[in-house]
Coordinates of C-alpha atoms in Angstrom, one line a residue:
Chain A
R1 CA 15.6 36.9 -55.6
A2 CA 19.0 38.3 -54.1
S3 CA 21.7 35.8 -53.5
P4 CA 20.3 34.5 -50.0
L5 CA 22.9 34.7 -47.1
S6 CA 23.4 31.6 -45.3
G7 CA 23.6 32.8 -41.7
E8 CA 20.3 34.3 -42.0
L9 CA 18.8 31.5 -43.7
M10 CA 20.3 29.0 -41.0
D11 CA 19.0 31.7 -38.2
L12 CA 15.2 31.8 -39.9
I13 CA 15.5 27.9 -39.8
R14 CA 16.4 28.1 -36.1
T15 CA 13.9 30.3 -35.1
E16 CA 11.1 28.5 -36.8
G17 CA 12.8 25.1 -35.4
Q18 CA 12.5 26.4 -31.8
R19 CA 8.7 27.7 -32.2
M20 CA 7.8 24.3 -33.1
T21 CA 9.7 22.0 -30.7
A22 CA 8.6 24.5 -27.8
A23 CA 4.3 23.5 -29.5
Q24 CA 4.6 19.5 -28.9
P25 CA 8.1 19.0 -27.0
S26 CA 7.7 15.0 -27.0
E27 CA 7.5 15.1 -30.5
T28 CA 11.4 14.8 -31.2
T29 CA 10.9 14.2 -34.8
V30 CA 10.6 17.7 -35.8
G31 CA 13.8 19.3 -34.0
N32 CA 15.8 16.5 -35.6
M33 CA 14.9 17.4 -39.2
V34 CA 15.4 20.7 -38.3
R35 CA 19.0 19.8 -37.4
R36 CA 19.4 17.7 -40.5
V37 CA 18.4 20.5 -42.3
L38 CA 20.7 23.1 -40.8
K39 CA 23.4 20.4 -41.4
V40 CA 22.5 20.5 -44.7
I41 CA 23.0 24.2 -45.4
R42 CA 26.2 23.9 -43.6
E43 CA 27.7 21.3 -45.5
E44 CA 26.5 22.9 -48.9
Y45 CA 28.1 26.0 -48.0
G46 CA 31.1 24.4 -47.0
R47 CA 31.5 22.9 -50.2
L48 CA 31.0 25.7 -52.1
H49 CA 33.4 27.7 -50.1
G50 CA 36.0 25.3 -51.4
R51 CA 36.4 23.7 -47.8
S52 CA 37.7 20.0 -48.2
E53 CA 35.4 17.7 -48.2
E54 CA 37.3 15.0 -45.3
S55 CA 37.8 18.9 -43.3
D56 CA 35.8 17.3 -40.7
Q57 CA 32.8 19.5 -38.8
Q58 CA 32.9 18.2 -35.3
E59 CA 34.9 19.4 -32.6
S60 CA 37.5 17.3 -31.9
L61 CA 41.3 17.0 -30.3
H62 CA 42.9 17.4 -33.8
K63 CA 40.8 20.5 -34.7
L64 CA 42.0 22.5 -31.4
L65 CA 45.7 21.6 -32.0
T66 CA 45.4 22.4 -36.3
S67 CA 43.0 25.1 -36.3
G68 CA 43.8 29.1 -37.0
G69 CA 41.1 29.6 -34.7
L70 CA 38.9 31.1 -37.1
S71 CA 34.9 30.0 -37.2
E72 CA 32.6 29.9 -39.9
D73 CA 30.9 32.9 -40.3
F74 CA 28.5 31.8 -42.9
R75 CA 28.9 35.4 -44.9
T76 CA 29.6 35.1 -48.1
P77 CA 26.9 34.9 -50.5
Y78 CA 27.0 32.3 -53.0
P79 CA 23.8 32.3 -56.0
S80 CA 23.9 28.6 -56.1
L81 CA 23.3 28.0 -52.8
R82 CA 19.3 27.9 -52.5
A83 CA 19.2 25.3 -55.7
N84 CA 22.3 23.1 -53.7
V85 CA 19.8 23.3 -50.7
I86 CA 17.0 22.1 -52.5
E87 CA 18.2 19.4 -53.7
A88 CA 20.0 17.9 -50.9
I89 CA 16.5 18.5 -49.1
N90 CA 15.0 16.9 -52.4
E91 CA 17.2 13.9 -51.6
M92 CA 16.3 13.9 -47.7
L93 CA 12.7 12.9 -48.3
I94 CA 13.6 10.8 -50.3
E95 CA 15.6 8.9 -48.5
L96 CA 13.1 9.7 -45.4
E97 CA 10.2 8.0 -47.8
G98 CA 12.2 4.5 -48.1
T99 CA 12.8 4.2 -44.1
T100 CA 10.0 1.3 -43.3
D101 CA 11.3 -0.3 -46.4
N102 CA 15.0 -0.2 -45.6
I103 CA 14.1 -1.6 -42.2
A104 CA 11.7 -4.1 -43.3
M105 CA 14.4 -5.3 -46.0
Q106 CA 16.9 -6.3 -43.3
A107 CA 13.8 -8.7 -41.5
L108 CA 15.3 -12.2 -42.8
E109 CA 17.9 -11.9 -40.8
H110 CA 16.9 -11.3 -38.0
I111 CA 14.6 -13.8 -37.9
H112 CA 14.3 -17.3 -38.1
S113 CA 11.9 -20.3 -38.7
N114 CA 10.0 -21.6 -35.4
E115 CA 10.6 -18.4 -33.5
V116 CA 8.6 -16.5 -31.0
I117 CA 9.0 -13.2 -31.3
M118 CA 7.1 -10.6 -28.6
T119 CA 6.9 -7.3 -29.2
I120 CA 4.3 -4.6 -27.0
G121 CA 2.2 -2.0 -28.5
Y122 CA 1.7 -0.9 -32.2
S123 CA 4.5 -0.1 -34.1
R124 CA 4.1 0.5 -37.4
T125 CA 8.2 -0.2 -38.7
V126 CA 8.0 -3.2 -36.5
E127 CA 4.6 -4.3 -38.4
A128 CA 6.5 -3.8 -41.6
F129 CA 9.1 -5.5 -40.3
L130 CA 7.4 -8.9 -39.1
K131 CA 5.0 -9.0 -42.3
E132 CA 8.4 -9.1 -44.8
A133 CA 9.9 -11.9 -42.8
A134 CA 6.5 -13.6 -42.7
R135 CA 6.4 -13.6 -46.8
K136 CA 9.5 -16.1 -46.2
R137 CA 9.4 -18.0 -42.6
K138 CA 7.1 -19.3 -40.6
F139 CA 7.2 -17.5 -36.7
Q140 CA 4.8 -16.6 -34.3
V141 CA 4.7 -13.3 -32.2
I142 CA 3.1 -12.3 -28.8
V143 CA 2.2 -8.7 -28.3
A144 CA 1.6 -6.9 -25.4
E145 CA -1.3 -5.4 -25.1
C146 CA 0.4 -2.1 -23.8
A147 CA -3.0 -0.7 -21.3
P148 CA -4.4 1.7 -21.0
F149 CA -4.5 2.5 -24.4
C150 CA -4.3 -1.2 -25.5
Q151 CA -3.1 -0.4 -29.2
G152 CA -1.6 -3.8 -29.1
H153 CA -4.7 -5.0 -30.0
E154 CA -4.5 -3.3 -33.5
M155 CA -1.0 -4.6 -34.1
A156 CA -2.2 -8.0 -33.2
V157 CA -5.3 -7.9 -35.8
R158 CA -3.1 -6.0 -38.4
L159 CA -0.1 -9.6 -38.3
S160 CA -3.1 -11.6 -37.9
K161 CA -4.3 -10.5 -41.6
E162 CA -1.0 -11.7 -43.0
N163 CA -1.3 -15.5 -41.5
I164 CA 1.1 -14.5 -38.8
E165 CA 0.2 -17.2 -35.4
T166 CA -0.3 -14.2 -32.8
T167 CA -1.0 -14.3 -29.3
V168 CA -2.6 -11.0 -27.6
M169 CA -1.8 -10.9 -23.7
S170 CA -1.5 -8.4 -20.6
D171 CA 1.6 -6.2 -19.8
A172 CA 1.4 -8.0 -16.2
A173 CA 2.1 -11.3 -18.0
I174 CA 5.6 -10.2 -19.8
F175 CA 8.1 -11.8 -17.1
A176 CA 6.1 -15.3 -17.1
V177 CA 6.0 -15.4 -21.1
M178 CA 9.3 -14.7 -21.4
S179 CA 11.1 -17.8 -20.4
R180 CA 9.8 -19.0 -24.0
V181 CA 10.8 -15.6 -26.1
N182 CA 13.4 -15.9 -28.2
K183 CA 13.8 -12.4 -30.0
V184 CA 11.8 -9.1 -28.9
I185 CA 11.3 -6.8 -31.2
I186 CA 9.9 -3.3 -29.9
G187 CA 9.5 0.1 -31.7
T188 CA 10.1 3.2 -30.2
K189 CA 9.4 7.1 -30.1
T190 CA 12.6 8.5 -30.0
I191 CA 16.5 7.4 -28.8
L192 CA 18.8 9.6 -27.2
A193 CA 22.3 10.7 -27.1
N194 CA 23.2 7.9 -25.1
G195 CA 21.6 5.2 -26.8
A196 CA 18.4 5.1 -24.8
L197 CA 15.2 5.0 -26.1
I198 CA 12.0 6.8 -25.2
A199 CA 9.1 4.5 -26.0
V200 CA 5.6 3.7 -25.4
S201 CA 5.0 3.1 -21.4
G202 CA 5.4 -0.7 -20.8
T203 CA 8.7 -1.1 -22.2
H204 CA 10.7 -0.6 -19.5
T205 CA 9.2 -3.5 -18.3
L206 CA 9.9 -5.9 -21.0
A207 CA 13.3 -4.7 -21.5
L208 CA 14.1 -6.2 -17.6
A209 CA 12.3 -9.0 -18.4
A210 CA 14.1 -9.8 -21.3
K211 CA 17.8 -8.8 -19.8
H212 CA 16.7 -11.2 -16.9
H213 CA 16.2 -14.1 -19.2
S214 CA 18.9 -13.0 -21.9
T215 CA 16.7 -12.5 -24.2
P216 CA 18.1 -9.9 -27.0
L217 CA 16.5 -6.8 -27.7
I218 CA 15.9 -4.8 -30.6
V219 CA 14.5 -2.0 -31.6
C220 CA 13.2 -1.0 -35.2
A221 CA 13.8 2.4 -35.5
P222 CA 14.6 4.7 -38.4
M223 CA 17.3 7.1 -38.1
F224 CA 15.0 10.3 -37.8
K225 CA 14.1 9.1 -34.4
L226 CA 17.7 9.8 -33.6
S227 CA 17.7 12.9 -31.1
P228 CA 20.8 14.3 -29.8
Q229 CA 19.8 14.9 -26.5
F230 CA 20.6 13.1 -22.8
P231 CA 18.5 12.2 -20.7
N232 CA 18.4 15.2 -17.6
E233 CA 16.6 17.0 -15.5
E234 CA 14.5 18.8 -17.8
D235 CA 12.3 16.0 -18.5
S236 CA 10.5 17.6 -21.4
F237 CA 10.2 14.0 -22.7
H238 CA 7.5 13.8 -20.0
K239 CA 3.8 13.1 -21.4
F240 CA 1.3 12.9 -19.1
V241 CA -2.4 12.4 -20.8
S242 CA -6.2 12.0 -18.8
P243 CA -5.8 9.6 -16.4
Q244 CA -9.6 8.8 -17.9
E245 CA -8.1 5.6 -19.7
V246 CA -6.8 4.4 -16.2
L247 CA -9.7 4.9 -13.8
P248 CA -12.9 6.5 -15.7
F249 CA -14.6 10.1 -14.4
T250 CA -17.4 7.1 -13.3
E251 CA -15.6 5.9 -10.0
G252 CA -16.4 9.7 -9.1
E253 CA -16.1 8.9 -5.1
I254 CA -12.8 7.2 -4.9
L255 CA -11.2 10.1 -7.1
A256 CA -10.9 12.9 -4.4
K257 CA -9.0 10.2 -1.8
I258 CA -6.6 10.0 -4.8
N259 CA -3.9 10.6 -7.4
V260 CA -4.0 8.8 -10.4
H261 CA -1.7 9.2 -13.8
C262 CA -1.3 8.0 -17.0
P263 CA 2.0 8.8 -18.8
V264 CA 2.3 8.1 -22.2
F265 CA 6.6 7.3 -22.4
D266 CA 8.9 5.6 -20.6
Y267 CA 12.7 5.8 -20.2
V268 CA 14.6 2.4 -21.3
P269 CA 18.3 2.6 -20.3
P270 CA 21.1 1.7 -22.9
E271 CA 22.4 -1.5 -21.2
L272 CA 19.0 -3.1 -22.0
I273 CA 19.3 -2.9 -25.7
T274 CA 21.3 -5.0 -27.8
L275 CA 20.5 -4.1 -31.3
F276 CA 19.2 -1.3 -33.4
I277 CA 18.1 -1.7 -36.9
S278 CA 17.2 1.3 -38.7
N279 CA 17.5 2.0 -42.2
I280 CA 21.2 2.4 -42.4
G281 CA 21.8 -0.9 -40.9
G282 CA 22.4 -2.6 -37.7
N283 CA 23.8 -0.5 -34.4
A284 CA 24.7 -1.2 -31.1
P285 CA 23.4 1.4 -28.9
S286 CA 27.2 2.2 -27.9
Y287 CA 27.5 3.3 -31.5
I288 CA 24.6 5.7 -31.2
Y289 CA 27.1 8.6 -30.5
R290 CA 29.0 8.0 -33.9
L291 CA 26.3 8.6 -35.8
M292 CA 24.6 11.3 -34.1
S293 CA 27.4 13.1 -34.9
E294 CA 27.3 12.0 -39.1
L295 CA 23.7 13.7 -38.4
Y296 CA 23.9 16.3 -36.9
H297 CA 26.5 19.3 -36.5
P298 CA 27.3 20.2 -33.2
D299 CA 26.4 23.4 -32.8
D300 CA 22.8 22.5 -33.6
Y301 CA 22.3 20.3 -30.7
E302 CA 20.4 22.9 -28.8
L303 CA 18.1 24.8 -31.3
Chain B
P1 CA 76.0 25.4 -22.3
D2 CA 72.9 27.0 -23.1
A3 CA 70.3 23.7 -22.3
P4 CA 70.9 23.3 -18.6
R5 CA 69.9 26.9 -18.1
C6 CA 67.0 26.6 -20.3
L7 CA 65.6 23.6 -18.7
S8 CA 66.0 25.1 -15.3
D9 CA 64.2 28.4 -16.3
L10 CA 61.5 25.8 -17.5
I11 CA 61.1 24.3 -14.7
E12 CA 61.0 27.9 -12.8
T13 CA 58.3 29.2 -14.9
F14 CA 56.0 25.7 -14.6
R15 CA 56.3 26.3 -10.7
A16 CA 55.9 30.4 -11.3
Q17 CA 52.4 29.4 -13.0
L18 CA 51.5 27.0 -10.7
R19 CA 51.9 29.1 -7.8
D20 CA 50.6 33.0 -9.0
D21 CA 47.6 31.0 -10.3
P22 CA 46.5 28.3 -8.1
D23 CA 43.1 27.4 -10.3
V24 CA 45.1 26.5 -13.7
A25 CA 45.5 22.8 -14.5
S26 CA 48.9 21.6 -14.3
A27 CA 48.3 20.6 -18.0
V28 CA 48.0 23.8 -19.2
A29 CA 50.5 25.4 -17.4
A30 CA 53.2 22.8 -18.6
I31 CA 51.8 23.8 -21.9
R32 CA 52.6 27.1 -21.1
A33 CA 55.4 26.7 -20.1
L34 CA 56.7 24.4 -23.1
L35 CA 55.4 27.6 -25.4
G36 CA 57.7 29.7 -23.6
F37 CA 60.3 27.5 -24.1
L38 CA 59.1 27.0 -28.1
K39 CA 59.6 30.3 -27.9
Q40 CA 63.3 30.9 -27.0
D41 CA 64.8 27.9 -28.6
R42 CA 67.9 28.3 -30.4
G43 CA 67.2 25.4 -33.3
E44 CA 67.8 25.1 -36.8
T45 CA 65.3 22.3 -37.7
I46 CA 62.9 19.8 -36.1
Q47 CA 64.3 17.3 -34.5
G48 CA 66.6 19.1 -33.1
L49 CA 63.1 21.1 -31.6
R50 CA 61.2 17.3 -30.8
N51 CA 64.2 16.0 -29.3
S52 CA 64.5 19.2 -26.8
L53 CA 60.9 19.1 -26.6
R54 CA 61.3 16.0 -25.2
D55 CA 63.8 16.8 -22.5
A56 CA 62.1 19.5 -21.4
I57 CA 58.9 17.1 -21.2
D58 CA 60.9 14.4 -19.1
T59 CA 62.2 17.4 -16.7
L60 CA 58.5 18.9 -16.0
S61 CA 57.5 15.1 -15.5
R62 CA 60.3 14.9 -12.9
V63 CA 59.0 17.7 -11.4
D64 CA 55.2 16.7 -11.3
S65 CA 54.8 13.1 -12.2
S66 CA 50.9 13.3 -12.7
V67 CA 48.9 12.1 -15.7
A68 CA 47.8 15.8 -16.5
V69 CA 51.5 16.7 -17.3
S70 CA 52.2 13.9 -19.1
S71 CA 49.4 13.8 -21.3
G72 CA 49.7 17.7 -21.9
G73 CA 53.5 17.2 -22.3
E74 CA 52.0 14.4 -25.6
L75 CA 49.5 16.8 -26.9
F76 CA 52.1 19.3 -27.1
L77 CA 54.5 17.0 -29.1
R78 CA 51.6 16.1 -31.1
F79 CA 50.8 19.5 -32.0
I80 CA 54.5 20.3 -33.2
T81 CA 54.7 17.5 -34.8
L82 CA 51.1 17.8 -37.3
T83 CA 52.1 21.9 -37.8
S84 CA 55.7 20.7 -39.2
L85 CA 53.3 18.4 -40.9
E86 CA 52.2 21.4 -43.1
Y87 CA 54.8 23.8 -44.0
S88 CA 58.6 23.1 -44.5
D89 CA 59.9 26.0 -43.8
Y90 CA 61.6 26.5 -39.8
S91 CA 61.3 29.8 -39.8
K92 CA 57.8 30.3 -40.8
C93 CA 56.6 26.9 -39.1
K94 CA 58.0 28.1 -35.9
E95 CA 56.3 31.4 -36.2
I96 CA 53.0 29.3 -36.9
M97 CA 54.2 27.0 -34.3
I98 CA 53.8 29.9 -31.9
E99 CA 50.4 32.1 -32.7
R100 CA 48.5 28.1 -33.0
G101 CA 49.9 26.9 -29.6
E102 CA 48.4 30.9 -28.1
I103 CA 45.3 30.1 -29.5
F104 CA 45.3 26.4 -28.3
L105 CA 45.9 28.3 -25.2
R106 CA 43.3 30.6 -24.9
K107 CA 40.5 27.8 -26.1
V108 CA 41.8 25.4 -23.2
S109 CA 41.1 28.4 -20.8
L110 CA 37.7 28.3 -21.7
S111 CA 37.0 24.8 -21.6
R112 CA 35.8 24.6 -18.0
N113 CA 33.3 26.8 -18.8
K114 CA 32.4 25.1 -21.7
I115 CA 31.9 21.3 -19.4
A116 CA 29.7 23.1 -16.6
K117 CA 27.5 24.6 -19.3
L118 CA 27.4 21.3 -21.1
C119 CA 27.2 19.3 -17.3
H120 CA 24.7 21.4 -14.7
P121 CA 21.0 20.4 -16.1
F122 CA 22.1 17.1 -15.2
I123 CA 22.2 17.9 -11.6
R124 CA 18.3 18.5 -10.8
D125 CA 16.8 20.6 -8.3
G126 CA 17.5 18.9 -4.2
A127 CA 20.1 16.5 -5.9
R128 CA 22.0 15.0 -3.6
I129 CA 25.8 14.5 -4.8
L130 CA 28.4 12.8 -4.4
T131 CA 32.4 14.3 -5.2
H132 CA 35.8 12.5 -4.5
A133 CA 38.8 15.2 -3.5
Y134 CA 39.5 18.2 -4.7
S135 CA 38.6 18.5 -8.5
R136 CA 38.3 22.2 -10.1
V137 CA 36.3 21.4 -12.6
V138 CA 33.8 19.8 -10.1
L139 CA 33.8 22.8 -8.8
R140 CA 33.3 25.3 -11.8
V141 CA 30.0 22.9 -12.5
L142 CA 28.6 22.8 -9.0
E143 CA 29.0 26.7 -9.3
A144 CA 27.4 26.7 -12.3
A145 CA 24.6 25.2 -10.5
V146 CA 24.2 27.2 -7.8
E147 CA 24.5 30.0 -10.6
S148 CA 21.0 28.8 -12.0
K149 CA 19.1 29.1 -8.9
K150 CA 19.5 24.9 -8.2
R151 CA 19.4 23.7 -4.6
F152 CA 21.4 20.7 -3.9
S153 CA 23.8 19.3 -1.4
V154 CA 27.1 17.6 -1.8
Y155 CA 29.5 14.5 0.3
V156 CA 32.8 14.8 -0.2
T157 CA 35.1 11.9 0.5
E158 CA 37.9 13.2 3.5
S159 CA 40.2 11.5 0.5
Q160 CA 43.6 10.4 2.8
P161 CA 46.2 10.7 2.7
D162 CA 45.9 14.7 1.8
Q163 CA 42.6 15.1 2.9
A164 CA 41.8 16.3 -0.2
G165 CA 38.4 16.5 0.4
Q166 CA 38.6 19.2 3.6
K167 CA 39.9 22.0 0.9
M168 CA 36.6 20.9 -1.1
A169 CA 34.7 21.3 1.4
K170 CA 35.9 24.3 1.9
A171 CA 35.5 25.8 -1.3
L172 CA 31.8 24.5 -1.6
R173 CA 30.9 26.3 1.4
K174 CA 32.1 29.6 0.2
L175 CA 29.5 29.0 -2.4
N176 CA 26.6 28.4 0.5
I177 CA 26.3 24.7 -0.5
P178 CA 25.5 22.5 2.1
V179 CA 28.5 20.1 2.4
T180 CA 29.2 17.1 4.4
V181 CA 32.5 15.3 4.6
I182 CA 32.3 11.9 4.9
L183 CA 35.0 9.1 5.8
D184 CA 36.1 7.2 2.5
A185 CA 35.4 4.4 4.3
A186 CA 31.7 5.5 4.7
V187 CA 31.1 5.6 0.4
G188 CA 29.1 2.4 0.8
Y189 CA 27.5 3.3 3.0
I190 CA 26.7 6.5 1.8
M191 CA 26.1 5.4 -1.5
E192 CA 21.9 4.5 -0.9
K193 CA 21.3 8.1 0.0
V194 CA 22.9 10.2 -3.3
D195 CA 21.4 11.1 -6.4
L196 CA 24.0 11.1 -8.6
V197 CA 28.0 11.0 -8.1
L198 CA 30.6 13.5 -10.2
V199 CA 34.1 13.6 -10.0
G200 CA 37.0 14.7 -12.0
A201 CA 40.1 13.1 -14.0
E202 CA 43.2 13.3 -13.7
G203 CA 43.9 11.2 -17.3
V204 CA 41.1 9.5 -19.5
V205 CA 42.8 6.8 -20.7
E206 CA 41.7 5.1 -24.8
S207 CA 39.0 2.7 -23.5
G208 CA 37.1 5.7 -21.8
G209 CA 38.3 4.6 -18.6
I210 CA 39.7 7.3 -15.6
I211 CA 42.9 7.7 -14.1
N212 CA 41.7 9.8 -10.6
K213 CA 42.5 10.5 -7.1
I214 CA 43.1 6.9 -4.8
G215 CA 39.1 5.9 -4.2
S216 CA 37.2 6.4 -7.4
N217 CA 37.1 3.2 -8.6
Q218 CA 36.1 2.3 -5.1
I219 CA 33.0 4.7 -5.4
A220 CA 32.1 3.6 -8.6
V221 CA 32.1 -0.1 -8.1
C222 CA 29.5 1.0 -5.6
A223 CA 27.6 3.5 -7.7
K224 CA 27.6 0.2 -10.1
A225 CA 25.9 -1.9 -7.9
Q226 CA 23.5 0.6 -6.6
N227 CA 22.3 2.0 -9.7
K228 CA 24.2 5.5 -9.4
P229 CA 24.9 7.6 -12.8
F230 CA 28.6 8.2 -12.0
Y231 CA 29.8 11.2 -14.4
V232 CA 33.1 12.2 -15.1
V233 CA 34.3 15.4 -15.8
A234 CA 37.2 15.9 -17.7
E235 CA 38.7 18.6 -20.2
S236 CA 40.3 17.0 -23.9
F237 CA 43.6 17.9 -22.9
K238 CA 43.4 14.9 -20.4
F239 CA 42.8 12.4 -22.6
V240 CA 46.3 10.1 -22.8
R241 CA 47.3 7.3 -24.8
L242 CA 47.0 4.7 -22.6
F243 CA 45.3 1.3 -22.1
P244 CA 45.5 -0.6 -18.9
L245 CA 43.0 -3.7 -18.4
N246 CA 43.6 -3.4 -14.8
Q247 CA 45.1 -1.6 -12.0
Q248 CA 48.9 -3.1 -12.3
D249 CA 49.1 -1.7 -16.1
V250 CA 48.9 1.7 -14.8
P251 CA 52.4 2.9 -15.3
D252 CA 54.6 3.4 -12.2
R253 CA 55.4 7.1 -12.9
F254 CA 51.9 8.3 -12.9
K255 CA 51.1 6.1 -9.1
Y256 CA 53.8 7.8 -7.1
K257 CA 55.0 11.1 -6.6
A258 CA 58.5 11.5 -8.1
D259 CA 60.2 12.4 -5.3
T260 CA 59.0 8.6 -4.4
L261 CA 59.9 7.4 -7.6
K262 CA 63.6 9.5 -7.4
K263 CA 64.5 7.4 -3.8
G264 CA 64.0 4.6 -5.5
Q265 CA 62.9 2.5 -2.3
N266 CA 60.8 -0.9 -3.0
L267 CA 57.1 0.7 -4.1
T268 CA 55.3 -2.3 -2.5
E269 CA 55.7 -0.5 0.8
E270 CA 54.5 2.8 -0.7
H271 CA 51.3 3.7 -1.1
P272 CA 49.6 4.7 -4.7
W273 CA 47.6 8.2 -5.3
I274 CA 45.4 7.1 -8.0
D275 CA 43.4 3.9 -9.5
Y276 CA 42.0 3.3 -12.5
T277 CA 38.4 3.0 -13.2
S278 CA 37.2 0.7 -16.0
P279 CA 35.1 2.4 -18.7
S280 CA 31.6 -0.1 -17.9
L281 CA 31.6 1.3 -14.5
I282 CA 31.3 4.9 -16.2
T283 CA 28.0 6.5 -17.0
L284 CA 28.7 9.7 -19.1
L285 CA 32.3 11.9 -19.2
F286 CA 31.5 15.6 -20.1
T287 CA 34.4 17.3 -22.1
D288 CA 35.1 20.4 -23.9
L289 CA 33.9 18.1 -27.2
G290 CA 30.6 17.4 -25.6
V291 CA 29.0 14.7 -23.8
L292 CA 30.6 11.6 -24.4
T293 CA 29.6 8.2 -23.9
P294 CA 33.0 5.8 -22.8
S295 CA 33.5 4.2 -26.3
A296 CA 33.3 7.7 -28.0
V297 CA 36.8 8.6 -26.2
S298 CA 38.9 6.6 -28.3
D299 CA 37.2 8.1 -31.3
E300 CA 38.7 11.3 -30.1
L301 CA 41.7 9.9 -29.5
I302 CA 42.1 8.1 -32.9
K303 CA 41.2 11.5 -35.1
L304 CA 44.1 13.0 -33.4
Y305 CA 47.3 10.3 -33.0
L306 CA 46.5 8.2 -36.3

């Protein structure tokens, strides 16, 4: 096979990425992975091209002043590029497989004995986190059921199988119980570039109640959920499903007179979050911009 | 003999630029004038060059005391230092400096368009925007929003003492944007009606806060109280190495016009032209380096100056 031109490869990947994200805009992890692969290709190309390791790919004031004005055009073919890229992608796959375990390993630093932890809905990351802590510590968990899909029930069943004292309660009781809670630990669907969350519907309520009682809100999420988008008018994060769950079709008479919505996601602003626990450690929401610059290249923010 | 003539030429070049192109940012005009000064400098050493450039920058600050000119000058000096570190031969160094200077000026002239492209998606259709005084960057952003077929209305503060808001309103009416001029004192009253606040900045300080026309701090505090997003648009050459903790920490040479400072009267009788808005009140900054949270600004400055 002829040596691949990295420029063409990147265009190919970008087109496929656009198609995939257009198919399901709320699955931001697809776009994130495409961006990471593009960054891998840029890095490998740069390494082969002989650029020094420390030269920053990001736009910065420093670069504005010192650059000679040429931008990378990715035209030079390198035969070993393919092998390098494949190796880097395999490394990334190994990292992805270990994310839940990496996060769970940090559980003991954050959960102490006789604490009351609150969570909402069902998150595999939080489940692993709590299970790991339960091996050495005794604590209680309150799970908000997260209507209308009530995934909190499944979370409660799984946690109680590990002999963790679990209580399920309705979303309306979140504020009432919050004064007795020591920590709130939640998962999320996406982390946005300003440190905000797109999480399951009901999380904003939980975050506001936690803020009111000054209870720390900890978000357990792997880094592949970090998306370089800002919350703006695109509103492509919103996903509305059948309102059957909220008001069943059997209530036929009133259905004609009212509007029923069933949003799946909630936006949680960054001021309400205390800590992000990810596979690379704990970070504050104000530090997210830095993590983003390490994972993605600014030219790839718009796929 | 040579020096005074060159400096007065410098001032003339600077003033001419501002006259011919009212749209150009004062920092860009300053950098262009300094580049011209560099081209005809007869010195033989880097040290000599830096000294004469410092004099030049001081002269320019005495003409226009704004933060932007000061940050532009600092940036230019930094640019000289960085380039001189790479090349030891002075004449080659000077050639590279001039070449890079031109490239820098070209890049910088595109920065307003870059910012407009980043910022206009944040303006929703049907939005009501509040802005303060006259900012060419904000004007460019709103122009880009109009080009993308968004409908919105704008409230502009009158912005005493020079009524800059009226100038902004006139420019917006030319773009067919429905605009209302409000009193500076009416910001608290109008805040419940607006969806977002969009202001420019004369300088962006290390903490991520901004220095802007007097009244900006008030607007930021009102916006925070009513939970409205407060967006700042600024080009990256406005980043300045200051870290004010409160209003008093901002140097007097920025607060008052150059003529007022020269007269040397009691400054407590004078009204300051700018104020400092702390980063906790700012939601996002739109710069040509990307969309930044206030905490990312100090990172950028560190990368440049250290």
